[in-house]
Tab-separated table of C-alpha atoms in Angstrom:
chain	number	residue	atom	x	y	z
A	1	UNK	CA	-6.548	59.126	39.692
A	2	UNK	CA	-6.366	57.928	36.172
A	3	UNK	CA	-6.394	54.457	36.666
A	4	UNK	CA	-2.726	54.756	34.694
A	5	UNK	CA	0.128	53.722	36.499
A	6	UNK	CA	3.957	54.648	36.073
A	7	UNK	CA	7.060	53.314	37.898
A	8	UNK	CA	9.239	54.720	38.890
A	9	UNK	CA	8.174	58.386	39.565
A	10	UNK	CA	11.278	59.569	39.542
A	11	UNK	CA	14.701	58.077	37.829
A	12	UNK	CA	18.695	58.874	38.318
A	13	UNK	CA	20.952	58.095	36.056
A	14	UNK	CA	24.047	58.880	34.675
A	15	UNK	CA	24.848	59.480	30.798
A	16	UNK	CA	25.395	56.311	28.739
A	17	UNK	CA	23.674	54.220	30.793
A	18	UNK	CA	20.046	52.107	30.381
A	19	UNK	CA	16.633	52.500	31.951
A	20	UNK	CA	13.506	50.686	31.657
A	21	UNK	CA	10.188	52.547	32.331
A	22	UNK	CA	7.358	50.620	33.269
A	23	UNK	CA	3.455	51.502	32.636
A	24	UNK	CA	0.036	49.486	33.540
A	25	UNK	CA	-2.924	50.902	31.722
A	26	UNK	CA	-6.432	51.312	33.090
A	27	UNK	CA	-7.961	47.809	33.256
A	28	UNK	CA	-9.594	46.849	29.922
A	29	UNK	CA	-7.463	49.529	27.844
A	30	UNK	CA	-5.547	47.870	25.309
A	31	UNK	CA	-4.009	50.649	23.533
A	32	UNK	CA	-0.854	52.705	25.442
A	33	UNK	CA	1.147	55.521	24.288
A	34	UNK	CA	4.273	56.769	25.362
A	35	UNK	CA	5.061	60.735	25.282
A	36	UNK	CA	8.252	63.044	26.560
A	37	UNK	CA	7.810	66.258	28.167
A	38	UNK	CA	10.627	68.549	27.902
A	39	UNK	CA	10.870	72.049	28.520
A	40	UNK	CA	12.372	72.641	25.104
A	41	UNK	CA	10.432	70.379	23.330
A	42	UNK	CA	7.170	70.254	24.905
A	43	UNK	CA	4.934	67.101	24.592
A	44	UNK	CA	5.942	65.111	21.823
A	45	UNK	CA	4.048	61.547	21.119
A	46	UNK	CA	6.920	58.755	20.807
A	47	UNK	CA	4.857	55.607	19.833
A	48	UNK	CA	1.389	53.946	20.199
A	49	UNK	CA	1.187	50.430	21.002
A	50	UNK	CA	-2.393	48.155	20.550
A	51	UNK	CA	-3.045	44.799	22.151
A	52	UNK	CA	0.887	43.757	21.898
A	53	UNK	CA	1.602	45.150	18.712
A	54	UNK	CA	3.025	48.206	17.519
A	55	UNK	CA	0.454	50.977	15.732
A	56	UNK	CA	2.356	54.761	15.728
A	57	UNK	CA	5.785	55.496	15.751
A	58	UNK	CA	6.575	59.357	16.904
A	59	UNK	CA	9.712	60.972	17.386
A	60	UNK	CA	11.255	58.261	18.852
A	61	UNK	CA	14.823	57.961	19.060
A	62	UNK	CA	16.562	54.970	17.848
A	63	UNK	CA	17.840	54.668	21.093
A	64	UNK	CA	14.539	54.157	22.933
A	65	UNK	CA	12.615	51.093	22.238
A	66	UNK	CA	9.020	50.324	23.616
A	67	UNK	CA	7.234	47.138	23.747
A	68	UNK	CA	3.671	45.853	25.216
A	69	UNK	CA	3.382	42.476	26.896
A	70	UNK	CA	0.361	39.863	26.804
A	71	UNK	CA	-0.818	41.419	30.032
A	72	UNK	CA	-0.990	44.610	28.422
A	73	UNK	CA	1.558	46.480	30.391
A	74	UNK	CA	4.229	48.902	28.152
A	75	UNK	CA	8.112	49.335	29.218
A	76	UNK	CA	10.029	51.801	27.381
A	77	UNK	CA	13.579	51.582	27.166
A	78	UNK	CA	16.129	54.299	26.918
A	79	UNK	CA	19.434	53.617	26.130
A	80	UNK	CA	22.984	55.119	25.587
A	81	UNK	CA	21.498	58.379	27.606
A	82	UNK	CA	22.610	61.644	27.072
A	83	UNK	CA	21.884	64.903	28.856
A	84	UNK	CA	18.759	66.059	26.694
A	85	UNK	CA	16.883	62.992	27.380
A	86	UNK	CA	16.436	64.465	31.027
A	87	UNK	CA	12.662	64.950	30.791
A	88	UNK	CA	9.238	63.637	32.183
A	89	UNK	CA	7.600	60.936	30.316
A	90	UNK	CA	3.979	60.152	30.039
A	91	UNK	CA	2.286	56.839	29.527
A	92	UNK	CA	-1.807	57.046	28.407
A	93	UNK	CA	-4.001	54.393	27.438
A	94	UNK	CA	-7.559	54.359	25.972
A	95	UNK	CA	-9.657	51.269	24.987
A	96	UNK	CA	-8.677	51.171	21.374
A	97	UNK	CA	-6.634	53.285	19.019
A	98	UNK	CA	-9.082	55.189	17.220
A	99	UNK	CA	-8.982	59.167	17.110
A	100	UNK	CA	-12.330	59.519	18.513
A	101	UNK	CA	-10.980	57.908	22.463
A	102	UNK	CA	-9.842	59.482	24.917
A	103	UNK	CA	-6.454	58.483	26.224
A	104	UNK	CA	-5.860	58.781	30.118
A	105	UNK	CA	-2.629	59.535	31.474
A	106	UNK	CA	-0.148	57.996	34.393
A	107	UNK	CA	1.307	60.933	36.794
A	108	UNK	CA	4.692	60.497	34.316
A	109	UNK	CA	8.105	58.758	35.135
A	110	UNK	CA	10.885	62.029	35.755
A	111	UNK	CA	13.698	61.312	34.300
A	112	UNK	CA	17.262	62.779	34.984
A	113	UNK	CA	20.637	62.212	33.075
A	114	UNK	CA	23.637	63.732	34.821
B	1	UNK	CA	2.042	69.788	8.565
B	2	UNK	CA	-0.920	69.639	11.316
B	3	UNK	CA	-0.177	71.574	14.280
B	4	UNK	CA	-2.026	73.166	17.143
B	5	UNK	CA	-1.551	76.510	18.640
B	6	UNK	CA	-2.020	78.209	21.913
B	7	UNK	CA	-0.683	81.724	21.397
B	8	UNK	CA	-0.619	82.767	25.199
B	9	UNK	CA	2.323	81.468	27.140
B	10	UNK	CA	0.316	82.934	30.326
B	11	UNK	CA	-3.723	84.053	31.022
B	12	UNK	CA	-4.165	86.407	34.207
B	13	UNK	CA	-7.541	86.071	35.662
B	14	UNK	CA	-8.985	87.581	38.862
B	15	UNK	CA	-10.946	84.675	40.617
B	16	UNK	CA	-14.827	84.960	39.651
B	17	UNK	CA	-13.951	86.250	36.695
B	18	UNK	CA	-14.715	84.404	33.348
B	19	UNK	CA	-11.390	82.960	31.558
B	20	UNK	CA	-10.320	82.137	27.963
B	21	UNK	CA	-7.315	79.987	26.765
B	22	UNK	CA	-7.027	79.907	23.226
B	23	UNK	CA	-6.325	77.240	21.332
B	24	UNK	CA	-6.076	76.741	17.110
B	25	UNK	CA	-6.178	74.092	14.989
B	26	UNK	CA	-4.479	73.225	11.333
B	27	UNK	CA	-5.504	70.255	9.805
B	28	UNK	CA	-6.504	69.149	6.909
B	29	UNK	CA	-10.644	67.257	7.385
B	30	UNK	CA	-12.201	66.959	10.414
B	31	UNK	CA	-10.207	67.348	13.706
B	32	UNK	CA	-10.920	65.657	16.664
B	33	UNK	CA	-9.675	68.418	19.695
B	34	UNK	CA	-8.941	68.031	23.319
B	35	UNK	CA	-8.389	69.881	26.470
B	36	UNK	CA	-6.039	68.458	29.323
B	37	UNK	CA	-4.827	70.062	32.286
B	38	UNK	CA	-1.779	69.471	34.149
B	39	UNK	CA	-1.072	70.113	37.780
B	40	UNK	CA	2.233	70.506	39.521
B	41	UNK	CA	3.777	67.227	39.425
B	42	UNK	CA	0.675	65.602	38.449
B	43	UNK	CA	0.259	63.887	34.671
B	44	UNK	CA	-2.565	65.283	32.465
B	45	UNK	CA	-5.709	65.266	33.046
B	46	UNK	CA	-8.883	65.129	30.259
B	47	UNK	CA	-11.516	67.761	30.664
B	48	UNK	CA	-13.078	67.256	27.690
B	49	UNK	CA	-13.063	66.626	23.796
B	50	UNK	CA	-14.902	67.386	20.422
B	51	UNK	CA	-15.695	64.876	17.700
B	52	UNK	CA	-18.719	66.102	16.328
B	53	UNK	CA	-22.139	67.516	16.870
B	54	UNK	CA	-22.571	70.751	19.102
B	55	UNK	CA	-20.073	73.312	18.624
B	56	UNK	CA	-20.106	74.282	22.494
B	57	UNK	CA	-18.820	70.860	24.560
B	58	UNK	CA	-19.318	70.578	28.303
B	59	UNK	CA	-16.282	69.153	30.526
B	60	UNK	CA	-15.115	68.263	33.529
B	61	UNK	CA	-14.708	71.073	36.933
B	62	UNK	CA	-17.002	73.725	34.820
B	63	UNK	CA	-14.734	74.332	31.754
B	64	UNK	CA	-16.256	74.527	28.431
B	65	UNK	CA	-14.909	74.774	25.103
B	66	UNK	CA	-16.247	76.428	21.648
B	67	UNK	CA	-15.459	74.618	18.228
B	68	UNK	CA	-15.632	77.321	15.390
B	69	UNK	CA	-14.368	75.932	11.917
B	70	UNK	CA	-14.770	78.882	10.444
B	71	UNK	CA	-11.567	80.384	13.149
B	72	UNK	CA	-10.216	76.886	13.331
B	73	UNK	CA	-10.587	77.185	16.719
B	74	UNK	CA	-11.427	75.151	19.850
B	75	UNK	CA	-11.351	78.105	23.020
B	76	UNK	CA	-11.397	76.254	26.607
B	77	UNK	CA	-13.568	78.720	28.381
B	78	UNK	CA	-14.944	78.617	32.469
B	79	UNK	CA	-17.601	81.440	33.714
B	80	UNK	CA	-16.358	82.124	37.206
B	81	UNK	CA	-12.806	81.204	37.340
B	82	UNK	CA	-11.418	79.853	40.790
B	83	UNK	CA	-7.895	79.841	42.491
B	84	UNK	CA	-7.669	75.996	42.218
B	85	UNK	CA	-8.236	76.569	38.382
B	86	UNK	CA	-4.690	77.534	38.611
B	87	UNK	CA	-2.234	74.812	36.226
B	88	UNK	CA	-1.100	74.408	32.852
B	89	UNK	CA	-3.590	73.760	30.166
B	90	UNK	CA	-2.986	71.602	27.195
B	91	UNK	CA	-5.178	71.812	23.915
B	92	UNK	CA	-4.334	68.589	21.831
B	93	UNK	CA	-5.653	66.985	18.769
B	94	UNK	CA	-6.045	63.612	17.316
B	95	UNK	CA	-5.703	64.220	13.566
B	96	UNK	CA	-7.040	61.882	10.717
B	97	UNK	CA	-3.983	59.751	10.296
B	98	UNK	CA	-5.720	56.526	10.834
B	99	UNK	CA	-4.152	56.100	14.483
B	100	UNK	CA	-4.354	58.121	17.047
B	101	UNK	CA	-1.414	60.225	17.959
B	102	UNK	CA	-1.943	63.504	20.257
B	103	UNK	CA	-0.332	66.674	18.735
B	104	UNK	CA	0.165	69.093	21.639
B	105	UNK	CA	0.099	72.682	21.767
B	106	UNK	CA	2.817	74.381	23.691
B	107	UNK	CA	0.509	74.863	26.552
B	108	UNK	CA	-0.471	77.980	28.480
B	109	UNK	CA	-0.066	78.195	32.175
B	110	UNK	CA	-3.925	80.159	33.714
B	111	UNK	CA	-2.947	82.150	36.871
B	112	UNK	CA	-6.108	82.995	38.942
B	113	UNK	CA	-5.086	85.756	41.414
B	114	UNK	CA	-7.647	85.576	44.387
């Protein structure tokens, strides 16, 4: 156990609609990344966010948005969904953003668009 | 661009064997490389990273991984291999872009075969 948590595990939806996907990072982390796992893409980094504020942006859609609250938790936001968004998506969080931490991942949200 | 490579979509390995996924790096300075492994339905887990120092680096469940900057590469490597060793590995790198964003190889799925 990473210490990362995701919720939901596993998501439902149906194109065009809106999700939220929620991650709590390991206690006294304050920097959490978001990635998708696809089986065409692979893992691809979508942002980085540090102690509330925004740090990295990936290959983020302009669809998705991300944010990070005062108690540190992330939610990422998918909207307008289309089939290919149908993937897994990762949450990590290390302590702070530089290149030398390690970041520690949540078992993933699974995401399907029908 | 900076990328990393695992060539093998698939390693075969009897169990007690010793086992190699490969992994290369291109980046311009110093990379910073890791090693995750992912189980069925399970997020990623860290075995183990290099920032500096030794060449050889010692991680988690036996693995072990040589940096050679000559090959630009960072091999995950494991003496006697065992059945449970059996997932998808990930070799990742945190390049010097001032924030840390993980750029994933493709990953390459070890079989161990009792």
């Amino acid at each position: 156990d990473s210490g990362v948590t995701q919720t939901p595990k596993h998501l439902i939806t149906a194109t065009g609609q809106r999700v939220t996907l929620r991650c709590s990072p390991r206690s006294g982390d304050l920097s959490v990344y978001w990635y998708q796992q696809s089986l065409d893409q692979g893992l691809q980094f979508l942002i980085q966010y540090y102690n509330g504020e925004e740090r990295a942006k990936g290959n983020i859609l302009e669809r998705f948005s991300a944010q990070q609250f005062p108690d540190l938790h992330s939610e990422l936001n998918l909207s307008s969904l289309e089939l290919g968004d149908s993937a897994l998506y990762f949450c990590a969080s290390s302590f702070s953003q530089g290149q030398r931490e390690t970041q520690y991942f949540g078992p993933g949200t699974r995401l399907l668009v029908l | 661009a900076q990328s990393v490579a695992q060539p093998e979509d698939q390693v075969n390995v009897a169990e007690g064997n010793p086992l190699t996924v490969k992994c290369t790096y291109s980046v311009s300075g110093n990379p910073y490389l890791f090693w995750y492994v992912q189980y069925p339905n399970r997020g990623l887990q860290f075995l183990l990273k290099y920032i500096t120092g030794d060449n050889l680096v010692k991680g988690s469940y036996g693995f072990e991984a040589e940096f050679n900057k000559s090959q630009t590469s960072f091999h995950l490597k494991k003496p006697s291999a065992l059945v449970s060793d059996s997932a998808l590995y990930f070799c990742a790198g945190g390049m010097n872009t001032g924030f840390q964003k993980l750029v994933f190889g493709t990953g390459t799925r070890l079989l161990v075969s009792p």
